[in-house]
Rosetta silent file (secondary structure, phi, psi, omega in degrees, C-alpha in Angstrom):
SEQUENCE: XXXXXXXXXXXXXXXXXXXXXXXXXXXXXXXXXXXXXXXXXXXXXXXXXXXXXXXXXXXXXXXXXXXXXXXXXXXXXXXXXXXXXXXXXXXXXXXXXXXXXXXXXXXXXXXXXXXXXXXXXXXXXXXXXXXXXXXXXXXXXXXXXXXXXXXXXXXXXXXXXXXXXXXXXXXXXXXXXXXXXXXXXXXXXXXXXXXXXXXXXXXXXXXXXXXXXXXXXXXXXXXXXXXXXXXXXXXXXXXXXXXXXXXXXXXXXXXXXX
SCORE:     score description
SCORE:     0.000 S_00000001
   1 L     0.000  -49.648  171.118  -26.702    7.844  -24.717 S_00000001
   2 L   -71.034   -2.093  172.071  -27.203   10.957  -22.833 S_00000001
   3 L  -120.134    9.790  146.262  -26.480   13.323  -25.394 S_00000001
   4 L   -96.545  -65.013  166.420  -28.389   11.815  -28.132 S_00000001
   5 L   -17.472  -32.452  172.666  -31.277   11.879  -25.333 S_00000001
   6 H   -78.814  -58.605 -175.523  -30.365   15.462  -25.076 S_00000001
   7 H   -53.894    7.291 -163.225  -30.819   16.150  -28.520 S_00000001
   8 H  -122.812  -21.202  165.054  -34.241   14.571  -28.653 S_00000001
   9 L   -92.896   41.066 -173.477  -35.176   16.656  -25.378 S_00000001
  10 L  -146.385  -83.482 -161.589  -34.182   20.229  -27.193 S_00000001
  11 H   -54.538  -86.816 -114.805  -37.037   18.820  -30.207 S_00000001
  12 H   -93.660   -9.268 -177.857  -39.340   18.282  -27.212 S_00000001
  13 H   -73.881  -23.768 -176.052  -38.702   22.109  -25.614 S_00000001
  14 H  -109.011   19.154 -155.535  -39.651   23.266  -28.690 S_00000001
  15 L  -157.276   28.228  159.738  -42.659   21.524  -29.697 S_00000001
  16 L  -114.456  137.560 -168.596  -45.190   21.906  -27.196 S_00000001
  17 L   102.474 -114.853 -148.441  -48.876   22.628  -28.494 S_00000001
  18 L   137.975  145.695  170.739  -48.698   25.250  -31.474 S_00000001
  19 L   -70.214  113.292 -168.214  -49.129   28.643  -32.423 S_00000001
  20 L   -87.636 -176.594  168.154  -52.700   28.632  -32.925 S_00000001
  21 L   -68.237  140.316  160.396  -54.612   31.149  -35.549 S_00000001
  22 L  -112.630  170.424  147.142  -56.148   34.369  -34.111 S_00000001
  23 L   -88.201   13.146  174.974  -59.353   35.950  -35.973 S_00000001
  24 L   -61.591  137.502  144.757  -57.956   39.364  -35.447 S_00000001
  25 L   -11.500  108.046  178.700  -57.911   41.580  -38.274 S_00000001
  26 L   -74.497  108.289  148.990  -55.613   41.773  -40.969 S_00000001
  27 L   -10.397   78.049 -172.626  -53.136   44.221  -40.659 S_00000001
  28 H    -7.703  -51.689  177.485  -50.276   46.458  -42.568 S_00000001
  29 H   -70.898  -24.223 -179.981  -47.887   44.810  -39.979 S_00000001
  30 H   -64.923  -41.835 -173.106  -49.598   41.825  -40.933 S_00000001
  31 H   -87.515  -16.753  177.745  -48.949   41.665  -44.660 S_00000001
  32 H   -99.368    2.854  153.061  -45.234   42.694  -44.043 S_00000001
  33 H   -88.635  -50.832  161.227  -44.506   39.923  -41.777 S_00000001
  34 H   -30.375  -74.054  159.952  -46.092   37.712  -44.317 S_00000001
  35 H   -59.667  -29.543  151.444  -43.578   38.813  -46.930 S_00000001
  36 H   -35.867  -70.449 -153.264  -40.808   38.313  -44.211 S_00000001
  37 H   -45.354  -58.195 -177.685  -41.756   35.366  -43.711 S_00000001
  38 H   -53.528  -30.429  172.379  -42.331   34.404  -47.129 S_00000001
  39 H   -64.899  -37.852 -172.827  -38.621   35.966  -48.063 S_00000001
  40 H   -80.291  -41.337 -167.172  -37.157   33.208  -45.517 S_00000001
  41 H   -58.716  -37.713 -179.021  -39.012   30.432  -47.001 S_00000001
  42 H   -74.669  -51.136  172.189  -37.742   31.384  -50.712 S_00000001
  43 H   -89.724   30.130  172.515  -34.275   31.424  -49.291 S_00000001
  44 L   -66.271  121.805 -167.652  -34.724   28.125  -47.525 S_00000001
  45 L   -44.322  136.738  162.421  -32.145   25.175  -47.861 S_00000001
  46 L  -126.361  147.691  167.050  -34.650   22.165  -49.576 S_00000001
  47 L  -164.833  169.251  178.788  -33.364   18.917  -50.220 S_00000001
  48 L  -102.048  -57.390 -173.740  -34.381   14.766  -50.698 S_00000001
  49 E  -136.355  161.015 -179.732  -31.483   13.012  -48.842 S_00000001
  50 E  -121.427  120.332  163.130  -28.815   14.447  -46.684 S_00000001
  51 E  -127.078  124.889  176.748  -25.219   13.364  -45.627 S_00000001
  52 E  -100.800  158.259  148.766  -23.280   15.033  -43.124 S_00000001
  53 E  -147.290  136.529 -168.491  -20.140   14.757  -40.743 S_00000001
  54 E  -138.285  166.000  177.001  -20.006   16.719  -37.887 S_00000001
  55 E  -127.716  108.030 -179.111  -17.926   17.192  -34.730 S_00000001
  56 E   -80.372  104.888  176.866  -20.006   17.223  -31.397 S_00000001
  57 E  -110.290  106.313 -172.135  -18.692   19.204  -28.598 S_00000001
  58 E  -105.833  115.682  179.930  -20.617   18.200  -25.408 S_00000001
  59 E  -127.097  136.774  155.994  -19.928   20.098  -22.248 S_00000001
  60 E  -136.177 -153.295 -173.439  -22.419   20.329  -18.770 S_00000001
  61 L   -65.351  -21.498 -169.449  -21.375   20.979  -14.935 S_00000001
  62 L  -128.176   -5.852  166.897  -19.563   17.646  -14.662 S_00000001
  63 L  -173.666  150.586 -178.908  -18.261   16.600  -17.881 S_00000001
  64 L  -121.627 -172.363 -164.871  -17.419   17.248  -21.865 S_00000001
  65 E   174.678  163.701 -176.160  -16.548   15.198  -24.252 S_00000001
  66 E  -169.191  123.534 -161.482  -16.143   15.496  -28.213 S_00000001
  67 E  -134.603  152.877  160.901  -17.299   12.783  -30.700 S_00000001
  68 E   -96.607  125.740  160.306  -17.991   12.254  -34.179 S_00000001
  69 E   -79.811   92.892  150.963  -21.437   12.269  -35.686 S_00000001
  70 E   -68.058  143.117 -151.655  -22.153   11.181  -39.207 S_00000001
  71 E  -119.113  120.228  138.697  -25.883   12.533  -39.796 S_00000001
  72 E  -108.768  141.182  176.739  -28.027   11.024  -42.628 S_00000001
  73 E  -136.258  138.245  134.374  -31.323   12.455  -43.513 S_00000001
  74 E   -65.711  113.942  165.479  -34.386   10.917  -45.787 S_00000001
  75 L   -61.376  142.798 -175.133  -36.359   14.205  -45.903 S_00000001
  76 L    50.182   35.935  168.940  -39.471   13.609  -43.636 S_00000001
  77 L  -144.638  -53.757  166.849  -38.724   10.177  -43.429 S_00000001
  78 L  -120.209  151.453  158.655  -35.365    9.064  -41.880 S_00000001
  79 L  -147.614  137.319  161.663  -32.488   10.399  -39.520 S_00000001
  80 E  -101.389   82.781 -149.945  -29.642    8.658  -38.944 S_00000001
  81 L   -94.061 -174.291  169.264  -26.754    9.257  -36.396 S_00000001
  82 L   175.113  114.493 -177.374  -23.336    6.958  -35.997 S_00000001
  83 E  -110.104  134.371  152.648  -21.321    8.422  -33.299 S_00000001
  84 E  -166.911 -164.605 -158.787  -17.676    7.775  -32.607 S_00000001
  85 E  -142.933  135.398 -165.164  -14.124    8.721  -31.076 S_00000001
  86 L    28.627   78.528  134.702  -10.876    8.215  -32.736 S_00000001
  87 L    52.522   16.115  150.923  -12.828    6.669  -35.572 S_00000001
  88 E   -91.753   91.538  132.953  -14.084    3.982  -33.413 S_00000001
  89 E    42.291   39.864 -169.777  -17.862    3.169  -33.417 S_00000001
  90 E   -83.805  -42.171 -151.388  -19.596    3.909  -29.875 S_00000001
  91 E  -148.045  174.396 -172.197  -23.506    4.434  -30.445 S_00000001
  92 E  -158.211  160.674  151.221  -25.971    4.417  -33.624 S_00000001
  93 E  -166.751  162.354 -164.735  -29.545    5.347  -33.571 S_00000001
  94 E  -134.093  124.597  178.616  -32.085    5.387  -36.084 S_00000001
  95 E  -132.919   98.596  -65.099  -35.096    7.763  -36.199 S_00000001
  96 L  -168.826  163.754  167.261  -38.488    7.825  -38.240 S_00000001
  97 L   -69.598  -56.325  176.061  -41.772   10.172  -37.733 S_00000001
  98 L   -63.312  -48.005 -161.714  -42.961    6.334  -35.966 S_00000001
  99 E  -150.940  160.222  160.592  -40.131    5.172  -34.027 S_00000001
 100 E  -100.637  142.254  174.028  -37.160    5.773  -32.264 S_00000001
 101 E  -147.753  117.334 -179.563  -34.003    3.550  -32.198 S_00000001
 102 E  -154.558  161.619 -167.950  -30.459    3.598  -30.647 S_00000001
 103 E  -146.353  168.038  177.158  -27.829    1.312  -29.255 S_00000001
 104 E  -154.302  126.119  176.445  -24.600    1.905  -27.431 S_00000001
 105 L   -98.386  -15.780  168.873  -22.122   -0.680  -27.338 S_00000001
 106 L   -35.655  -42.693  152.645  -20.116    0.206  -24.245 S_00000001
 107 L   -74.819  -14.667 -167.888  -23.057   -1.137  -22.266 S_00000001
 108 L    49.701   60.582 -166.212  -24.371   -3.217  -24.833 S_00000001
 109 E  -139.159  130.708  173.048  -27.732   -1.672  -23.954 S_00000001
 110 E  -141.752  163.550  170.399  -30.287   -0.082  -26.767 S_00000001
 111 E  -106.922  131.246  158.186  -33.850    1.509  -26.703 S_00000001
 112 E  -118.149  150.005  177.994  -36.926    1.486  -28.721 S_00000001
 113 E   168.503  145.238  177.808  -39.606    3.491  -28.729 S_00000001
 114 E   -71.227  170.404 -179.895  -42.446    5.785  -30.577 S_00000001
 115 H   -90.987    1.078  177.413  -42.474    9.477  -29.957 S_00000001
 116 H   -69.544  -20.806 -163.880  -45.878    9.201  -28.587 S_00000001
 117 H   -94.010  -34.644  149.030  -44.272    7.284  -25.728 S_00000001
 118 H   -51.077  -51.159   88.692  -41.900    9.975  -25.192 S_00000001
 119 H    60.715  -80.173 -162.371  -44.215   12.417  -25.591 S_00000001
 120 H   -87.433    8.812 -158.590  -46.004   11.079  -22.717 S_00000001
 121 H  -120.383  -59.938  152.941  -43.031   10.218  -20.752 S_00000001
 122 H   -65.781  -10.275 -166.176  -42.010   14.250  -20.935 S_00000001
 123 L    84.893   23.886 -148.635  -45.384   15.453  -20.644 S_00000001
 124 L  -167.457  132.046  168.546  -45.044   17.749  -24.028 S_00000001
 125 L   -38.539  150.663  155.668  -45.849   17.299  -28.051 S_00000001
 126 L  -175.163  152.077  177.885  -42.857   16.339  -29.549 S_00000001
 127 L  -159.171  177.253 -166.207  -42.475   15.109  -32.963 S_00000001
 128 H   -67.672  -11.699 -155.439  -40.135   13.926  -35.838 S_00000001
 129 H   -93.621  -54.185 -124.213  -40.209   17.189  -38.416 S_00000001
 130 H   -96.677   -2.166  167.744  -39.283   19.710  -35.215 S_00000001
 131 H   -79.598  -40.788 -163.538  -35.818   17.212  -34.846 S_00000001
 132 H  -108.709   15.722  104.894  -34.994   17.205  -38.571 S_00000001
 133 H   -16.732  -70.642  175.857  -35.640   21.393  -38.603 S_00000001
 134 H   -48.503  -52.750  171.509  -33.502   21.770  -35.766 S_00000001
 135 L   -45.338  -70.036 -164.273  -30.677   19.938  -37.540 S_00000001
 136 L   -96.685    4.748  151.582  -30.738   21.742  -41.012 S_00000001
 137 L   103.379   10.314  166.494  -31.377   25.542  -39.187 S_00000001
 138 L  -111.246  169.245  147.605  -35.054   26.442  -39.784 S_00000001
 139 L     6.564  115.960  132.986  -37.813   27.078  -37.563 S_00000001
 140 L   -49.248  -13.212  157.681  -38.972   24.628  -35.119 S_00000001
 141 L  -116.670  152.548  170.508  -42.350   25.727  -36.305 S_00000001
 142 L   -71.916  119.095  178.167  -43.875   26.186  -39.808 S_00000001
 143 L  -112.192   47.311  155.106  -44.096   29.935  -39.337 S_00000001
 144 L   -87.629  -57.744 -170.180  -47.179   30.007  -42.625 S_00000001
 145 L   -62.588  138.689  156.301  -48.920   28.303  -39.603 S_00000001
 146 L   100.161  113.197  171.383  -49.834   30.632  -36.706 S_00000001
 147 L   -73.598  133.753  157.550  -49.899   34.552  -36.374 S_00000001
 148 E  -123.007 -164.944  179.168  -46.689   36.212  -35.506 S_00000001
 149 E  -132.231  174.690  170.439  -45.261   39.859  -34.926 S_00000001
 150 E  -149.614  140.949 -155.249  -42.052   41.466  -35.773 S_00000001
 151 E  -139.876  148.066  174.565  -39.806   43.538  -33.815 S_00000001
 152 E   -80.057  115.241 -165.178  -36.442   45.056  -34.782 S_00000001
 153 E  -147.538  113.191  168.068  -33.880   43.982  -32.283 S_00000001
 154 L    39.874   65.931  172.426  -29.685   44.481  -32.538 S_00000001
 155 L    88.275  -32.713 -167.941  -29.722   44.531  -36.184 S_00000001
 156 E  -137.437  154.337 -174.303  -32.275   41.163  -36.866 S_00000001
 157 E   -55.638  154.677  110.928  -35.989   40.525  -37.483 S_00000001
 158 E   -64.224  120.515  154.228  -37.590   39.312  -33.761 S_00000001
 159 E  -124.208  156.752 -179.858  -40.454   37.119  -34.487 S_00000001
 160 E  -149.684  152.980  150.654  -42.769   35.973  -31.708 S_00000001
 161 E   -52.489  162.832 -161.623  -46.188   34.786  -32.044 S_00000001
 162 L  -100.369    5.372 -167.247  -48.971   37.435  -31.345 S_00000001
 163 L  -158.421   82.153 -136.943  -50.323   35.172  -28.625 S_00000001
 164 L   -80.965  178.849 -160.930  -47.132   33.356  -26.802 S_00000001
 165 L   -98.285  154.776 -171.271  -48.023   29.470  -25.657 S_00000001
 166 L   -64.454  -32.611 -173.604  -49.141   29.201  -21.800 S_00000001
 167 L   -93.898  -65.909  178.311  -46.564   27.338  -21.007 S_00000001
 168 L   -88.061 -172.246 -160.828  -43.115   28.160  -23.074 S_00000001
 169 E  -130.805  134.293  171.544  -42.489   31.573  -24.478 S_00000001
 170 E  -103.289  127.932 -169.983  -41.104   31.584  -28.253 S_00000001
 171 E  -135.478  118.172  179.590  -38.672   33.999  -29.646 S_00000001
 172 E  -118.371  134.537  151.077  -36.835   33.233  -33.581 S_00000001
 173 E   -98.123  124.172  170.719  -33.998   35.818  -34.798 S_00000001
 174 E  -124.165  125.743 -164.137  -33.799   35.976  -38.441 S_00000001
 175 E   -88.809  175.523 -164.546  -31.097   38.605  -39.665 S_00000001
 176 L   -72.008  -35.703  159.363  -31.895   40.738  -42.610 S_00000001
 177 L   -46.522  -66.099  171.986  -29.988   40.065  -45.525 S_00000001
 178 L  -113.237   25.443  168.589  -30.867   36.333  -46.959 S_00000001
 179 L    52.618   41.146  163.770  -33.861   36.009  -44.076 S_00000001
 180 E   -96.282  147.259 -166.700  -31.546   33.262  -42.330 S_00000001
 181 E   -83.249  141.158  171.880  -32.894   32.379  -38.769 S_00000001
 182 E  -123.631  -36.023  127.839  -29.581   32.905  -36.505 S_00000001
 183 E  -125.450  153.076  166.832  -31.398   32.136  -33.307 S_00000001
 184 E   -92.040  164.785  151.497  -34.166   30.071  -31.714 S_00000001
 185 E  -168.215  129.479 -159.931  -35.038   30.575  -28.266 S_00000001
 186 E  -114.051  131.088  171.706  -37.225   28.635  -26.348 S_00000001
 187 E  -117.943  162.004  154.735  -38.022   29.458  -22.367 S_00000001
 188 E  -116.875  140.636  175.289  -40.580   28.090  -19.621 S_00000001
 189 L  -103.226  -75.041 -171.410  -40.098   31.097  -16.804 S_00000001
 190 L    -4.843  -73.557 -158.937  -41.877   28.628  -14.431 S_00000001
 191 L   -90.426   -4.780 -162.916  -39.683   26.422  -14.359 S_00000001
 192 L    75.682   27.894 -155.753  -36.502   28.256  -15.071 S_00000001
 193 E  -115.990  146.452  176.760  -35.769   26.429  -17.817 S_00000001
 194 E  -146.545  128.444  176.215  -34.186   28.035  -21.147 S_00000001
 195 E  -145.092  149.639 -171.246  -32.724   26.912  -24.330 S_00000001
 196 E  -121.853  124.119 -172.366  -30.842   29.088  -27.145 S_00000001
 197 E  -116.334  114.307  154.954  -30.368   27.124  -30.273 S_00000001
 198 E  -114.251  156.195 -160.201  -27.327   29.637  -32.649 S_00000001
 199 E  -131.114  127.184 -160.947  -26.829   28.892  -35.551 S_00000001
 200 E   -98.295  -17.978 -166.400  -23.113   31.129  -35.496 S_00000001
 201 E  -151.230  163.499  156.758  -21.959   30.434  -39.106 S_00000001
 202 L  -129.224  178.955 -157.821  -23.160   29.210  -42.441 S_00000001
 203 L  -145.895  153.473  133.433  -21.928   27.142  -45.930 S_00000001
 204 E   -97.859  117.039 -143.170  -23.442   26.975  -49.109 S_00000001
 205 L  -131.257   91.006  162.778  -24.678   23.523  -49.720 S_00000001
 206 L    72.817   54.682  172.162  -26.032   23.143  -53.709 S_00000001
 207 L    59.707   18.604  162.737  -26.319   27.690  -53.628 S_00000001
 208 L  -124.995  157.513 -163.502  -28.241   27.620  -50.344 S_00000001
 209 E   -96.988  130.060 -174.062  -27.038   28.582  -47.233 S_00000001
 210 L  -122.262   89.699 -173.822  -26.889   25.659  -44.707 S_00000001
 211 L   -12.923  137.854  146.612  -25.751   25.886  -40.964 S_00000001
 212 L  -141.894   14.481  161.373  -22.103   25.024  -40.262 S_00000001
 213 E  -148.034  124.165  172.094  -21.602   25.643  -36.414 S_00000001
 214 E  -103.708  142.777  161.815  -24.627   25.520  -34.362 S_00000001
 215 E  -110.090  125.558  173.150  -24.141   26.630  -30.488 S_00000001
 216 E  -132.591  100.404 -161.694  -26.934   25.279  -27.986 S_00000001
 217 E  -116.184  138.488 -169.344  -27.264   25.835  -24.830 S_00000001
 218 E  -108.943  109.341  170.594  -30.096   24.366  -21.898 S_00000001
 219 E   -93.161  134.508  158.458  -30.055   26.294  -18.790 S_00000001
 220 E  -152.686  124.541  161.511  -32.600   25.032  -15.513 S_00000001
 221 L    59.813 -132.361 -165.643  -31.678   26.897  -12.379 S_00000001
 222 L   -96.002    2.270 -158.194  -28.137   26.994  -12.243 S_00000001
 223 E   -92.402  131.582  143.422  -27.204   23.650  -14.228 S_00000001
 224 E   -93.239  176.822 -172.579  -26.212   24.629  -17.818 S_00000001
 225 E  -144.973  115.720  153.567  -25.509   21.932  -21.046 S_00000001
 226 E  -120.168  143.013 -172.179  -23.896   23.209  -23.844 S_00000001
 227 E  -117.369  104.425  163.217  -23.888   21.157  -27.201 S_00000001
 228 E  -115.809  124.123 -166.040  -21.876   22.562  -30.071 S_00000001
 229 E   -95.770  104.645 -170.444  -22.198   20.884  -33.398 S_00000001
 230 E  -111.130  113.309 -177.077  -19.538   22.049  -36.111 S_00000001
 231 E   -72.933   92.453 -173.265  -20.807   20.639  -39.528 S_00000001
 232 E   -65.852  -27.663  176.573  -17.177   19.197  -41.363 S_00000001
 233 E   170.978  151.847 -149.198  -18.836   18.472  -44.820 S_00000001
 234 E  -135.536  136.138 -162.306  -22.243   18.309  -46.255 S_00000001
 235 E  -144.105  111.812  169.930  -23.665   16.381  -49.339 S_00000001
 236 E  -103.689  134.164  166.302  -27.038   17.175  -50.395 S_00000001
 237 L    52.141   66.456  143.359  -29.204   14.620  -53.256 S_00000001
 238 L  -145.514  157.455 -178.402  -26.818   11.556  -53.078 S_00000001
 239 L   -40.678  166.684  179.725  -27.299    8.576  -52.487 S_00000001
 240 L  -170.877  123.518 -168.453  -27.655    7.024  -49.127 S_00000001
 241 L   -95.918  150.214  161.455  -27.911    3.769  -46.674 S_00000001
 242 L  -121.626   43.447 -174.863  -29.330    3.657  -43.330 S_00000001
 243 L   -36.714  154.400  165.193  -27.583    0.739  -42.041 S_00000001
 244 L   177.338   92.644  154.571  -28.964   -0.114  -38.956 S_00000001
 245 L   -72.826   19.808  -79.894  -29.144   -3.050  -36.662 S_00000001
 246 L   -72.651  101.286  179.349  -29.847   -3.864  -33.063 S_00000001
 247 L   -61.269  160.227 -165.397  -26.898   -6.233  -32.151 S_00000001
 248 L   -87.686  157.830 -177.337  -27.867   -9.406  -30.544 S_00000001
 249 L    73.365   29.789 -156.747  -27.279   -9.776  -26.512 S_00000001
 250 L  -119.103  138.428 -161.063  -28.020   -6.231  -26.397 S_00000001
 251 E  -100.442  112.002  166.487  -29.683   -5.480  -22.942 S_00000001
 252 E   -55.098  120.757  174.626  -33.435   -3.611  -23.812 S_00000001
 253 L  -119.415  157.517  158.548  -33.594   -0.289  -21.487 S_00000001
 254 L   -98.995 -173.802 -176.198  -36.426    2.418  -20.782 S_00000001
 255 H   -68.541  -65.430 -179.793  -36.102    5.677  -20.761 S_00000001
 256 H   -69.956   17.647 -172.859  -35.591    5.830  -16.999 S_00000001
 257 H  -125.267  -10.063 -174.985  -32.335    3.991  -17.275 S_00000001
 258 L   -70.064    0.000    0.000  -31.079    6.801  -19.700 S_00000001
């Protein structure tokens, strides 16, 4: 439970506000960040349904673990998880732009809930597109939306917005060759809080290149979390079920039982 909660708290680190518009003047640097931009977008993975299997390596100050996730994605519409260890069955959750859903049967305990109610429950936007991004290795933001800059840094573009958000500070690496993003990185300096989304390797999945080890790591203060998700095989535009039930006798939790 807590590390599909973490992965739904990563989506919310990265998703508060938006990169607004300036009215500043367009720009030399302007139109060649445009064509960056536009170069990652041409060689961006697209697809209608998704099926994955992946191997989840969860480590933080007090304990790892390492489970399997089968992933389905409905573009824009569904995500699907099914977690388990030695090929047994622990948790499921099912998630929509409208609702959240997951169960765990060790406890026999599951949650529902919209993301507005999370939302308000972290304090911070959070929504279903910057979860099923995150997943397949683009942008947590549309970056067509938004002015940004670009800075040459160890080899790969830097993009940052030209006007960073008050509260986090956004940084995307995209290296130079097919204008694949290779890191995110999202900080609040208040709070000490940091998180580096890598995306360390890629596949080609139907001639497009498609993450196949992500490394992600959450820093606050001294605690770190690292999640690394190694993608085992990948099926793009086949068919696909969402089974998904809430077994009966299943004990209803909030969020503050997570």
């Amino acid at each position: 439970m807590k590390r599909l909660a973490l992965l739904l708290i990563i989506s919310v680190l990265a998703s508060c506000g938006g990169v607004k518009k300036t009215t500043n003047k367009v720009t030399t640097e302007d139109i060649a960040t445009a064509r960056l931009i536009e170069n990652h977008y041409t060689n961006t993975f697209d697809f209608n349904t998704l099926v994955a299997r992946t191997r989840v390596r969860y480590q933080d100050n007090k304990s790892r673990q390492t489970v399997t996730v089968s992933i389905r994605i409905e573009k824009d519409k569904k995500i699907w998880m099914s977690a388990s260890i030695l090929g047994i069955t622990g948790a499921k959750a099912l998630i929509t732009p409208e609702k959240i859903s997951f169960y765990e049967k060790i406890n026999r305990r599951y949650f529902e809930g919209d993301f507005s109610f999370l939302s308000q429950y972290f304090g911070v936007q959070m929504d279903f597109e910057q979860l099923q991004r995150l997943l397949i290795g683009q942008t947590v933001y549309n970056l067509r939306e938004g002015d940004y800059q670009v800075d040459q840094v160890e080899g790969l573009y830097k993009i940052t917005p030209k006007k960073q958000l008050d509260i986090l500070n956004l940084f995307f690496f995209m290296e130079p060759q097919d204008f694949l993003i290779k890191k995110q990185q999202v900080t609040q300096p208040q709070d000490n809080l940091s998180l580096d989304v890598n995306y360390t390797s890629h596949q080609l999945v139907k001639g497009k290149a498609f993450p196949k080890s992500i490394a992600i790591e959450v820093l606050e203060n001294t605690d770190k979390t690292n999640i690394d998700i190694e993608y085992r095989s990948v099926e793009a535009d086949v068919p696909v079920r969402f089974p998904f039930s809430i077994p009966s006798g299943y004990k209803k939790i909030t969020l503050d039982e997570l």
